[in-house]
mmCIF file of C-alpha atoms in Angstrom:
data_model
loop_
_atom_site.group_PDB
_atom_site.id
_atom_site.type_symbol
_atom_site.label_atom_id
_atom_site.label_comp_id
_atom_site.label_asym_id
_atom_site.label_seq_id
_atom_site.Cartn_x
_atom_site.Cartn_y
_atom_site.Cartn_z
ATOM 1 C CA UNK I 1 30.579 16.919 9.566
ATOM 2 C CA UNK I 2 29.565 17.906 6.324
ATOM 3 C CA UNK I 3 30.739 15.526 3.286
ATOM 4 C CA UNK I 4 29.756 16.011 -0.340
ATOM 5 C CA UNK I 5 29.705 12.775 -2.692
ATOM 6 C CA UNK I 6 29.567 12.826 -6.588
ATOM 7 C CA UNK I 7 28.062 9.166 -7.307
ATOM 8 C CA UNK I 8 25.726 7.923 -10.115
ATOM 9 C CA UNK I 9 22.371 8.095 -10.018
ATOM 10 C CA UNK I 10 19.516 5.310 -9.450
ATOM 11 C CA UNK I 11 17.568 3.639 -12.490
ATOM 12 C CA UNK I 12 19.909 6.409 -15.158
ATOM 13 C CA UNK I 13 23.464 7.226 -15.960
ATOM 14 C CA UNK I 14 23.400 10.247 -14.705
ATOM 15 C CA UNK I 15 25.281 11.851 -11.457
ATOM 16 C CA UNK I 16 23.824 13.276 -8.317
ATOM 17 C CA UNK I 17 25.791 15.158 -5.774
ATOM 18 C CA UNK I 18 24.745 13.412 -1.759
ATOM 19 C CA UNK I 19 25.796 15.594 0.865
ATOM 20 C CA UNK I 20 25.922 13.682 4.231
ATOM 21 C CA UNK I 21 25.276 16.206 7.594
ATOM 22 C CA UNK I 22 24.787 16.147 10.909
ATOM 23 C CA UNK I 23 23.419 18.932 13.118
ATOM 24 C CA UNK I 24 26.743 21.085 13.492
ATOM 25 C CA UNK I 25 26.137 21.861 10.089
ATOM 26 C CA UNK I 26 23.150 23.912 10.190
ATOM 27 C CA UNK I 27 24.443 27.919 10.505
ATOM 28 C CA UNK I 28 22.026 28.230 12.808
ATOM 29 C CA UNK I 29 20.396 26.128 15.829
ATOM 30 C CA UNK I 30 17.609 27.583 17.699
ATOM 31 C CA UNK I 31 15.564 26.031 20.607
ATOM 32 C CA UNK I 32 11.389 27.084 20.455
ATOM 33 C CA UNK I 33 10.317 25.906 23.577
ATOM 34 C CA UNK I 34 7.890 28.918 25.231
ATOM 35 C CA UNK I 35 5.317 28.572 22.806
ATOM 36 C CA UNK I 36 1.790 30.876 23.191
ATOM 37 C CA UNK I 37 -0.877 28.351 22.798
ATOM 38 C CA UNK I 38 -3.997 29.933 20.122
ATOM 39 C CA UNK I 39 -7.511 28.770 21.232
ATOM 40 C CA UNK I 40 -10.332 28.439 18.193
ATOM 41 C CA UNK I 41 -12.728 28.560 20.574
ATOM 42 C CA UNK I 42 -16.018 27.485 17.979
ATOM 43 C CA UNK I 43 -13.664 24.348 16.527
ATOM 44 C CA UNK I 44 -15.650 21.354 18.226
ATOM 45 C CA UNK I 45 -12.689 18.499 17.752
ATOM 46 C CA UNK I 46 -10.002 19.884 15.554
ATOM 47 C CA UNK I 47 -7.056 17.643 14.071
ATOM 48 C CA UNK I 48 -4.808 19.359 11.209
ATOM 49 C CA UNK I 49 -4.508 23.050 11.173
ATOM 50 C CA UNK I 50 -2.991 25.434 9.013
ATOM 51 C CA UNK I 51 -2.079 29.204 8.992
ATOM 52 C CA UNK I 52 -3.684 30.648 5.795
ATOM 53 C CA UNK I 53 -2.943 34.349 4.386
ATOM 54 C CA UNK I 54 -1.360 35.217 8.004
ATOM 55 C CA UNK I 55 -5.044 35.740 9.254
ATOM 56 C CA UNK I 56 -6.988 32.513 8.562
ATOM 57 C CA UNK I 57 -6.899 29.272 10.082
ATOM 58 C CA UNK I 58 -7.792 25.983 7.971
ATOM 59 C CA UNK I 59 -8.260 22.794 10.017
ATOM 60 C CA UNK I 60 -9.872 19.498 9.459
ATOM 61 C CA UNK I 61 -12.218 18.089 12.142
ATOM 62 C CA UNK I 62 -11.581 14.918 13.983
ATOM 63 C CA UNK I 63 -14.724 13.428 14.625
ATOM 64 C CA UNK I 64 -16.291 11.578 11.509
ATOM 65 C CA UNK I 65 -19.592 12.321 12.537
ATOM 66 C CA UNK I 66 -19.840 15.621 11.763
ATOM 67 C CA UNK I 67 -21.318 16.849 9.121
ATOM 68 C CA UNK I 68 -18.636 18.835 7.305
ATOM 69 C CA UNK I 69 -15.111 17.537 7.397
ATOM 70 C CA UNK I 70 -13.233 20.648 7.626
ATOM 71 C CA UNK I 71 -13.405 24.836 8.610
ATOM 72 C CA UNK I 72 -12.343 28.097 7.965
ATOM 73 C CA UNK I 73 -11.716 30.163 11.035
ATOM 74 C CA UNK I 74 -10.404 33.574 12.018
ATOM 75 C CA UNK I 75 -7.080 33.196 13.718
ATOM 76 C CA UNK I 76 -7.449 36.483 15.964
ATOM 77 C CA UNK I 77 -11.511 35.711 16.802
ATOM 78 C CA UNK I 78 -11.023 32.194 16.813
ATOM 79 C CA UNK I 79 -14.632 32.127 15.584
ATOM 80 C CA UNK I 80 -15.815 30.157 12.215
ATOM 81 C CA UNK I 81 -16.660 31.690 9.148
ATOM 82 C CA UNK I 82 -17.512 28.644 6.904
ATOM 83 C CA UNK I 83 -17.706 24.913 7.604
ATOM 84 C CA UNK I 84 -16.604 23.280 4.083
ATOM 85 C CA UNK I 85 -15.813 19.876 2.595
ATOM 86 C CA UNK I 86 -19.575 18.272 3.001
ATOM 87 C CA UNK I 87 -19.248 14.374 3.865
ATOM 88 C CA UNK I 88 -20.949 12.053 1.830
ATOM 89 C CA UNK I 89 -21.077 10.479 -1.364
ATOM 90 C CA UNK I 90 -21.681 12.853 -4.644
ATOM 91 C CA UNK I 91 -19.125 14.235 -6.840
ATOM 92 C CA UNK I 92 -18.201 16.926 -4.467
ATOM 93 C CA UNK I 93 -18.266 15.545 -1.435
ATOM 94 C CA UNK I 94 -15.472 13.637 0.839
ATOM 95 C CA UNK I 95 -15.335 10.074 2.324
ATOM 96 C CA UNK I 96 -11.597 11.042 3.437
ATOM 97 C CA UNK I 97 -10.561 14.307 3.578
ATOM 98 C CA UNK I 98 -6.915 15.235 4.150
ATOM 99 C CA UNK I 99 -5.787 18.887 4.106
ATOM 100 C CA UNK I 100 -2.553 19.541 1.588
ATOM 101 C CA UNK I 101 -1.656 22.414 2.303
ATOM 102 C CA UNK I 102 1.774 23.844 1.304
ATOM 103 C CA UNK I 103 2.022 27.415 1.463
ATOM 104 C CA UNK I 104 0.737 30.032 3.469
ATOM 105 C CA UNK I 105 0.388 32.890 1.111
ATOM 106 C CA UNK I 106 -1.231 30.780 -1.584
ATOM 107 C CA UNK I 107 -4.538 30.957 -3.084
ATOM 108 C CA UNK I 108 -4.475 27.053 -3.941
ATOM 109 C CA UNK I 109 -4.703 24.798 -1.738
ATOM 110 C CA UNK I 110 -5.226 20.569 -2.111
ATOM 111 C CA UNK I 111 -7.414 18.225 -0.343
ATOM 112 C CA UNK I 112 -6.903 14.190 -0.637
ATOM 113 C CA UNK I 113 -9.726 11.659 -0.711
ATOM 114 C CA UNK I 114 -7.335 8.322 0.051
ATOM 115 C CA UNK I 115 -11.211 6.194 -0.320
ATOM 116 C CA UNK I 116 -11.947 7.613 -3.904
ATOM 117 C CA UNK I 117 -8.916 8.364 -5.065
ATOM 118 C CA UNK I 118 -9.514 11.544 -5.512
ATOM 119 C CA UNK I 119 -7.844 14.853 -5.102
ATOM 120 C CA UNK I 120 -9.069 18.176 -5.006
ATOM 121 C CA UNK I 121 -7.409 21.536 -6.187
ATOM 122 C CA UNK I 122 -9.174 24.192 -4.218
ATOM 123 C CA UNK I 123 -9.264 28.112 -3.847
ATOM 124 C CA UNK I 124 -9.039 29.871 -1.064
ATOM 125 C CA UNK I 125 -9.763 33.575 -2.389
ATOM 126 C CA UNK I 126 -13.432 31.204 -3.466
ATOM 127 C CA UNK I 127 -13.431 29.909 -0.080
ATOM 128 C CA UNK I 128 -13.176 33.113 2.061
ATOM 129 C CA UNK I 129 -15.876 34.869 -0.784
ATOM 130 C CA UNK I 130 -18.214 31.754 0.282
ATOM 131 C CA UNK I 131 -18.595 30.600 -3.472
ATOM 132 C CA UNK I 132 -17.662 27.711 -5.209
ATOM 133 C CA UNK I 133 -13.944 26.650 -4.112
ATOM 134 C CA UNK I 134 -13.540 23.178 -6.020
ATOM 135 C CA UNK I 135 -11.211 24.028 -9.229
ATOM 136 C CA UNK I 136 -10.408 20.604 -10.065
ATOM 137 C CA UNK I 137 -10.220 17.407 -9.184
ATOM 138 C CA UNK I 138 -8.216 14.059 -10.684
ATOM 139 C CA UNK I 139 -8.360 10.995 -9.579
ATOM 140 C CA UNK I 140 -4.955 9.507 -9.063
ATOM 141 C CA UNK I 141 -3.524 6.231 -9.193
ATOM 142 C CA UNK I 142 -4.207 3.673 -6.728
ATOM 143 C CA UNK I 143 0.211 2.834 -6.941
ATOM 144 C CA UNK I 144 0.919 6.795 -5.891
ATOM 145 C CA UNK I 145 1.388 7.235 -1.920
ATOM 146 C CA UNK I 146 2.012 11.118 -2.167
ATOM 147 C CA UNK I 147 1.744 13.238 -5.268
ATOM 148 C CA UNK I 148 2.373 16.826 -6.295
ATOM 149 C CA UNK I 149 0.017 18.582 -8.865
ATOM 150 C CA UNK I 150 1.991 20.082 -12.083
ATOM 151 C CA UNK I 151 -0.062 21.891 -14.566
ATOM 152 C CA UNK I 152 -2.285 19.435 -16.151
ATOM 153 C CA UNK I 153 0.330 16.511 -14.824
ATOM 154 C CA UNK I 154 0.967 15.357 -11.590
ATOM 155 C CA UNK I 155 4.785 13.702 -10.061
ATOM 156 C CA UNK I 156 3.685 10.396 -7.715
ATOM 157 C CA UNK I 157 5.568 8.386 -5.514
ATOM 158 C CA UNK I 158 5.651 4.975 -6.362
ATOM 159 C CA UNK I 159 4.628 2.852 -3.424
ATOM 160 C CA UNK I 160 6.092 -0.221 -4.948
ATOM 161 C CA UNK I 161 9.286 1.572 -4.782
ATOM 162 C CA UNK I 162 12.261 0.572 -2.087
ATOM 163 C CA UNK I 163 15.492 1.265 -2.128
ATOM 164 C CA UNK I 164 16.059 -1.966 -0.303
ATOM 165 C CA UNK I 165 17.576 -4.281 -3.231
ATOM 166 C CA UNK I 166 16.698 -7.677 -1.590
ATOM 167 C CA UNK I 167 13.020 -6.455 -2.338
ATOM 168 C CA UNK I 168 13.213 -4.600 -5.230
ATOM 169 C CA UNK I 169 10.088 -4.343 -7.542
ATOM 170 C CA UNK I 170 12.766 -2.597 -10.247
ATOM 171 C CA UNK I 171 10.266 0.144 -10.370
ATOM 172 C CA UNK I 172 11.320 4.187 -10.010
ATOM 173 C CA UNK I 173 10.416 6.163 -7.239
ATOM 174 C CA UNK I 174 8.807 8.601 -9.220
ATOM 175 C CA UNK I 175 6.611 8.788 -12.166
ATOM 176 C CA UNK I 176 4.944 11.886 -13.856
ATOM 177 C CA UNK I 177 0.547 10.963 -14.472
ATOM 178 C CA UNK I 178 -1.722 12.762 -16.551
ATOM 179 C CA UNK I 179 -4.690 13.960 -14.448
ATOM 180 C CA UNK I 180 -8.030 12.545 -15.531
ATOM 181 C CA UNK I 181 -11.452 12.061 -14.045
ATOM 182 C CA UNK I 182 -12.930 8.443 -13.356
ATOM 183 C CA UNK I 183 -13.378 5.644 -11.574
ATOM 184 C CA UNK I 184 -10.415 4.740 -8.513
ATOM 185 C CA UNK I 185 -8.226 2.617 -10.559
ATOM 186 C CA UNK I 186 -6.884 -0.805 -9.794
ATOM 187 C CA UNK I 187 -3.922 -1.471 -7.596
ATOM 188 C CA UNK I 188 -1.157 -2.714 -10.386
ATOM 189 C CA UNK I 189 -0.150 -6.366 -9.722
ATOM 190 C CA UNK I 190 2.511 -8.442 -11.276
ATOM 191 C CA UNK I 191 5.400 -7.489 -8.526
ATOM 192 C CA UNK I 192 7.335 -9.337 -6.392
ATOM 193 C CA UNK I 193 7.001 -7.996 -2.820
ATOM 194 C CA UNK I 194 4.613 -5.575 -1.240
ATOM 195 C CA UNK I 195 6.566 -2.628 0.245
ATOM 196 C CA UNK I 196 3.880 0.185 0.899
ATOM 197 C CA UNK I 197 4.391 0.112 4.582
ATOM 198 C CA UNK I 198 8.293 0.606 4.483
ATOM 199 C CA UNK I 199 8.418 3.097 1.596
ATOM 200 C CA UNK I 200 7.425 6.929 0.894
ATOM 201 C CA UNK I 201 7.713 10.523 1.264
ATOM 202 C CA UNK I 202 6.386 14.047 0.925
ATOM 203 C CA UNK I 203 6.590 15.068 -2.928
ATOM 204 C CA UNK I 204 6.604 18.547 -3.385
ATOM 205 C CA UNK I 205 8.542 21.292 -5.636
ATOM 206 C CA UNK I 206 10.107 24.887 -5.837
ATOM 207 C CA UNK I 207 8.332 28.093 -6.873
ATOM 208 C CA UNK I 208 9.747 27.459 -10.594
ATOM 209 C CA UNK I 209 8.628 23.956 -10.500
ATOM 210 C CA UNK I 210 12.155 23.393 -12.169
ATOM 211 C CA UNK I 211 13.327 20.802 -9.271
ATOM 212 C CA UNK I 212 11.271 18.007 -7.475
ATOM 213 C CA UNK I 213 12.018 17.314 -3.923
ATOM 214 C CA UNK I 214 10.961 14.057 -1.751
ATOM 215 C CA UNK I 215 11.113 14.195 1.753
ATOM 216 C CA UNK I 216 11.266 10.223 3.336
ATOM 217 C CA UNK I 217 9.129 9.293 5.814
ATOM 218 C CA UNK I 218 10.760 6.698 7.259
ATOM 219 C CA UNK I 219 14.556 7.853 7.928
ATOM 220 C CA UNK I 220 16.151 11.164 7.205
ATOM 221 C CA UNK I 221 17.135 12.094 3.737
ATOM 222 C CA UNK I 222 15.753 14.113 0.950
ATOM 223 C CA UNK I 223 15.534 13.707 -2.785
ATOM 224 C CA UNK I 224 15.753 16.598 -5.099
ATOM 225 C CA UNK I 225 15.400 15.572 -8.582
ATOM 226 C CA UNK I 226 15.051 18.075 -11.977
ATOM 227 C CA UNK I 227 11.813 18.100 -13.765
ATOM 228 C CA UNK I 228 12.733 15.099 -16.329
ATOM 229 C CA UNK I 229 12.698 13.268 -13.475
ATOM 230 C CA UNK I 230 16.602 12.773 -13.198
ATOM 231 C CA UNK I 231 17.970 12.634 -9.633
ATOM 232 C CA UNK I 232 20.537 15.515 -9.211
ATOM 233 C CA UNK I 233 20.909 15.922 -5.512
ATOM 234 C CA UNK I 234 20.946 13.390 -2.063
ATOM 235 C CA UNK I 235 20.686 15.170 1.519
ATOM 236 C CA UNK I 236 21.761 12.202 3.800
ATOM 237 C CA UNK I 237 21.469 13.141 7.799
ATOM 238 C CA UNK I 238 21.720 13.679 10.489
ATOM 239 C CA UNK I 239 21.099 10.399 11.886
ATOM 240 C CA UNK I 240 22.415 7.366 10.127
ATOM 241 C CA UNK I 241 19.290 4.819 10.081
ATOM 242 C CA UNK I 242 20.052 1.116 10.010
ATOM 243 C CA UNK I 243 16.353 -0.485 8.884
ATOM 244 C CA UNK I 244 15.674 -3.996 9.715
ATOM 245 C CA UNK I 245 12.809 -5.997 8.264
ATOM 246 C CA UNK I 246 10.469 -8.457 7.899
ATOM 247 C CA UNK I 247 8.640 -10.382 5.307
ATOM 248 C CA UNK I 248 5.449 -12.207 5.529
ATOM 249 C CA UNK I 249 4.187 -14.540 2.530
ATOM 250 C CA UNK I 250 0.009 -14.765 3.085
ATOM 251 C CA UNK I 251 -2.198 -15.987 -0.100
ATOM 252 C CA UNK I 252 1.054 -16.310 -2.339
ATOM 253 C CA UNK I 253 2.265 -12.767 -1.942
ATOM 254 C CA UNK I 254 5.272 -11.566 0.348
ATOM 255 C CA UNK I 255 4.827 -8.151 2.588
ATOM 256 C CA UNK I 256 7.605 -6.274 3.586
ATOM 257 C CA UNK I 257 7.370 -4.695 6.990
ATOM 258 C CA UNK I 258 9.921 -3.544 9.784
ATOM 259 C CA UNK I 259 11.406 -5.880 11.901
ATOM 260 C CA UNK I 260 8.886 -6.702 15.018
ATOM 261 C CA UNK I 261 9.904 -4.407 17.899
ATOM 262 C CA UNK I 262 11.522 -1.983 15.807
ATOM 263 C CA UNK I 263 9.881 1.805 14.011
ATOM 264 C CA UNK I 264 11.786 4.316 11.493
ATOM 265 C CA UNK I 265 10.081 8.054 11.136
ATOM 266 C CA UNK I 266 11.394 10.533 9.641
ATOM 267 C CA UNK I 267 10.453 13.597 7.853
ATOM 268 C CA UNK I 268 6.181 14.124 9.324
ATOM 269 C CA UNK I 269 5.463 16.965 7.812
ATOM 270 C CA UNK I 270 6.560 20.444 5.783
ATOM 271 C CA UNK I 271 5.867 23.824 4.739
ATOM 272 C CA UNK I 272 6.719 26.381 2.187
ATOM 273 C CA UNK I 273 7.632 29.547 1.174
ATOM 274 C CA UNK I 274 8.831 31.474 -2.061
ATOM 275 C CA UNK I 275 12.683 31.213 -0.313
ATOM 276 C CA UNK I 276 13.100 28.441 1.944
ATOM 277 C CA UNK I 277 11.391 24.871 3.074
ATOM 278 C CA UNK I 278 10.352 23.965 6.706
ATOM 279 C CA UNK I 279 10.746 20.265 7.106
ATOM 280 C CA UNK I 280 9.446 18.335 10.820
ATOM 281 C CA UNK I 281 11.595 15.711 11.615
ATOM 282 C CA UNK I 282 11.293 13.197 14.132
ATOM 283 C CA UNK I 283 14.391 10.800 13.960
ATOM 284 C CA UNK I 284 12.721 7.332 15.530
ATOM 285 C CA UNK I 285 15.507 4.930 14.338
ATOM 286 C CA UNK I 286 14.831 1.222 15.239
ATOM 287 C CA UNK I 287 12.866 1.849 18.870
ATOM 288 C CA UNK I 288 9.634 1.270 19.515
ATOM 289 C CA UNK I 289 6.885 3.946 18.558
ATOM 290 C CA UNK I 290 5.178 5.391 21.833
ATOM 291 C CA UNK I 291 2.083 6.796 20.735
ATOM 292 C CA UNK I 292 1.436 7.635 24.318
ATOM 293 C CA UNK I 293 4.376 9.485 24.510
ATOM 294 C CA UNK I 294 5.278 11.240 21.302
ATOM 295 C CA UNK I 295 9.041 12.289 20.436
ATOM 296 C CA UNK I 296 10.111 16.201 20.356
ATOM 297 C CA UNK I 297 11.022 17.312 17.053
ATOM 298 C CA UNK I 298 13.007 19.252 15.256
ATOM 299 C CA UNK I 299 11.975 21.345 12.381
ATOM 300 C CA UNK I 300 14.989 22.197 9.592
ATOM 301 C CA UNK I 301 15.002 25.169 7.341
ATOM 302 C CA UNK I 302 16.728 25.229 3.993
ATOM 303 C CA UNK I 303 16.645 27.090 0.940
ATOM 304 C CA UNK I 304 15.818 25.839 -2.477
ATOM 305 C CA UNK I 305 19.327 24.923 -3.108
ATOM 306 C CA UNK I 306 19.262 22.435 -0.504
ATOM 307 C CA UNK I 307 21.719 24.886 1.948
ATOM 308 C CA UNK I 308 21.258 24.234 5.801
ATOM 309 C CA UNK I 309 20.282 26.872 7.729
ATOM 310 C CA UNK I 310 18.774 26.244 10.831
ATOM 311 C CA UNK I 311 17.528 23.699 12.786
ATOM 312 C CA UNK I 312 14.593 25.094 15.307
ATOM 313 C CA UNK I 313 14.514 22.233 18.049
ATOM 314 C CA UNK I 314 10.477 21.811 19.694
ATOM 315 C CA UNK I 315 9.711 20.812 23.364
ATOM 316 C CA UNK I 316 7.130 19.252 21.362
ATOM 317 C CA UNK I 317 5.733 16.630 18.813
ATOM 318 C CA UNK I 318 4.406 18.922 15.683
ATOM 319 C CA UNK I 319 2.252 16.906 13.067
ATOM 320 C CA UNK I 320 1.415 20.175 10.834
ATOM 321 C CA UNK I 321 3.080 23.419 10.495
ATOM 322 C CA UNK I 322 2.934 26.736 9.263
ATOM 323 C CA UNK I 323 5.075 30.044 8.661
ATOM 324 C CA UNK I 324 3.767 34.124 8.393
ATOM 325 C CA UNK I 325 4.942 35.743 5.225
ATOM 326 C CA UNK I 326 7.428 37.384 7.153
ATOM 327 C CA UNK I 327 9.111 34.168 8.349
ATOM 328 C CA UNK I 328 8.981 35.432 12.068
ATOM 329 C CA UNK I 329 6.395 33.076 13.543
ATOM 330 C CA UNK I 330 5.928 29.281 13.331
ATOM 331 C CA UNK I 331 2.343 28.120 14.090
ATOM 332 C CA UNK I 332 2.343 24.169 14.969
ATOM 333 C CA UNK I 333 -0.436 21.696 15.264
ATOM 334 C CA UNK I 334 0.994 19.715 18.087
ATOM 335 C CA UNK I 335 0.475 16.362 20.088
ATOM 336 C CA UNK I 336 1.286 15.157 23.250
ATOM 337 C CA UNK I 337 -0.486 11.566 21.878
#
């Protein structure tokens, strides 16, 4: 049942409301489970795709060797209109290339280089005109798992950060970077324990950019924090996750992993819109992960103030999603493994 807790807030003296919830708390539960499969029939070896201005499809190729690393395709023709993202080397061109893309009505749209460093703000009103759709690019720091673009700034995720105080770093989760253009920066060093594998989440934020929220990837509960930074709100549910660990010392430096036998997962994936957020959750507490046999999920919509509203239950594993403008139809990229 639902439960709401006023306690005070990590690295401040502030207080956050957490709100603990299980699934009889949504208003509304809904099983999707006769979905009508969409064939692009010119995409050679697809991976992520994304629903784009209701009529457009965005996806990001699979195989590496291919010469451009992602396309723009007509969702009713299923044929291509422009191959983009060129592989290779030069200042516009990818070594990784991982689609961010948040909301289906925008123009903007991201694209992360995890090799360089780099990421991309893009247009997608440049894209569909076939001229230059690169508006800026940043390279970001080398200690940020995920990151959401602000203005000139950007909000990171600290991958030093855990929650976990028997291998605390005493770092924040969060931090707020100036975007600037250089060299991939040097992983920071001086900490005690190495928790990148058992720590993160999708950062992303409201229409007003007023509120930040963080989405975990490896158990279920969401961060929404105001934009100084200062935690105001906890979503805790609906599955209570227990994690167990590990830690490895190699070459004078300890690793934190999960305990041998054992996988958390989360929150996978998200989408937008000016009203509510779309967030894929997957709820692997403590068994094994079966990539040969990938877990149904459940996708949860809220609004912006963190309200449940309904929890849309898959016959199948999503690991990108979309939403029309009209909020009748979800499009999902899905898996069987």
């Amino acid at each position: 049942c639902l439960s709401i807790l006023l306690l005070g807030c990590e690295n401040d003296n502030k207080s956050h409301i957490t709100t603990l919830f299980d699934r009889n708390d949504f208003l509304e539960t809904v099983s999707l489970n006769s979905p009508q499969k969409i064939e692009l029939e010119e995409a050679l070896n697809p991976y992520y795709c994304y629903l784009v201005k209701d009529s457009l499809v965005i996806l990001s190729n699979r195989d590496d060797v291919q010469k451009y690393k992602a396309g723009l395709y007509s969702l009713n023709s299923g044929k291509l209109i422009r191959e983009f993202g060129h592989k290779g080397n030069g200042p516009k061109e990818f070594i990784d290339f991982t689609l961010d893309i948040r909301r289906n009505d925008a123009d903007v749209f991201y694209v992360e280089d995890v090799i360089q460093n780099k990421y991309w703000i893009c247009s997608l009103d440049s894209l569909v005109k076939n001229k230059e759709y690169q508006l800026k690019e940043f390279t970001y720091s080398r200690d940020v798992i995920r990151l959401c673009p602000m203005n000139d700034e950007y909000i990171g995720y600290n991958f030093w950060y855990t929650k976990e105080n028997k291998y605390t770093n005493n770092v924040k989760k969060l931090q707020s970077y100036v975007m600037v253009s250089g060299p991939k920066g040097r992983i920071a060093t001086g900490y005690d324990y190495f928790v990148a594998n058992v720590t993160g989440g999708y950062v992303f934020t409201n229409p007003t950019k007023k509120n930040i929220w963080v989405a975990d990837f490896f158990e279920g509960k969401i961060d929404i924090y105001n934009d100084s930074l200062q935690l105001i709100k906890i979503l805790v549910g609906p599955d209570e996750f227990n994690h167990q660990y590990k830690l490895i010392e190699e070459d004078g430096f300890k690793y934190v992993y999960f305990a041998k036998g054992t996988s958390y997962r989360g929150y996978l994936c998200y989408t937008l819109t000016q009203d509510h957020v779309y967030l894929v959750y997957e709820g692997t507490n403590g068994t094994p992960y079966r990539m040969e046999d990938l877990k149904n999920v459940e996708i949860f919509k809220l609004d912006w103030n963190g309200n449940l509203l309904c929890n849309y239950q898959l016959n199948k594993h999503a690991i990108a999603i979309s939403v029309d403008s009209g909020e009748k139809y979800l499009y999902a990229c899905c898996l069987d493994s």
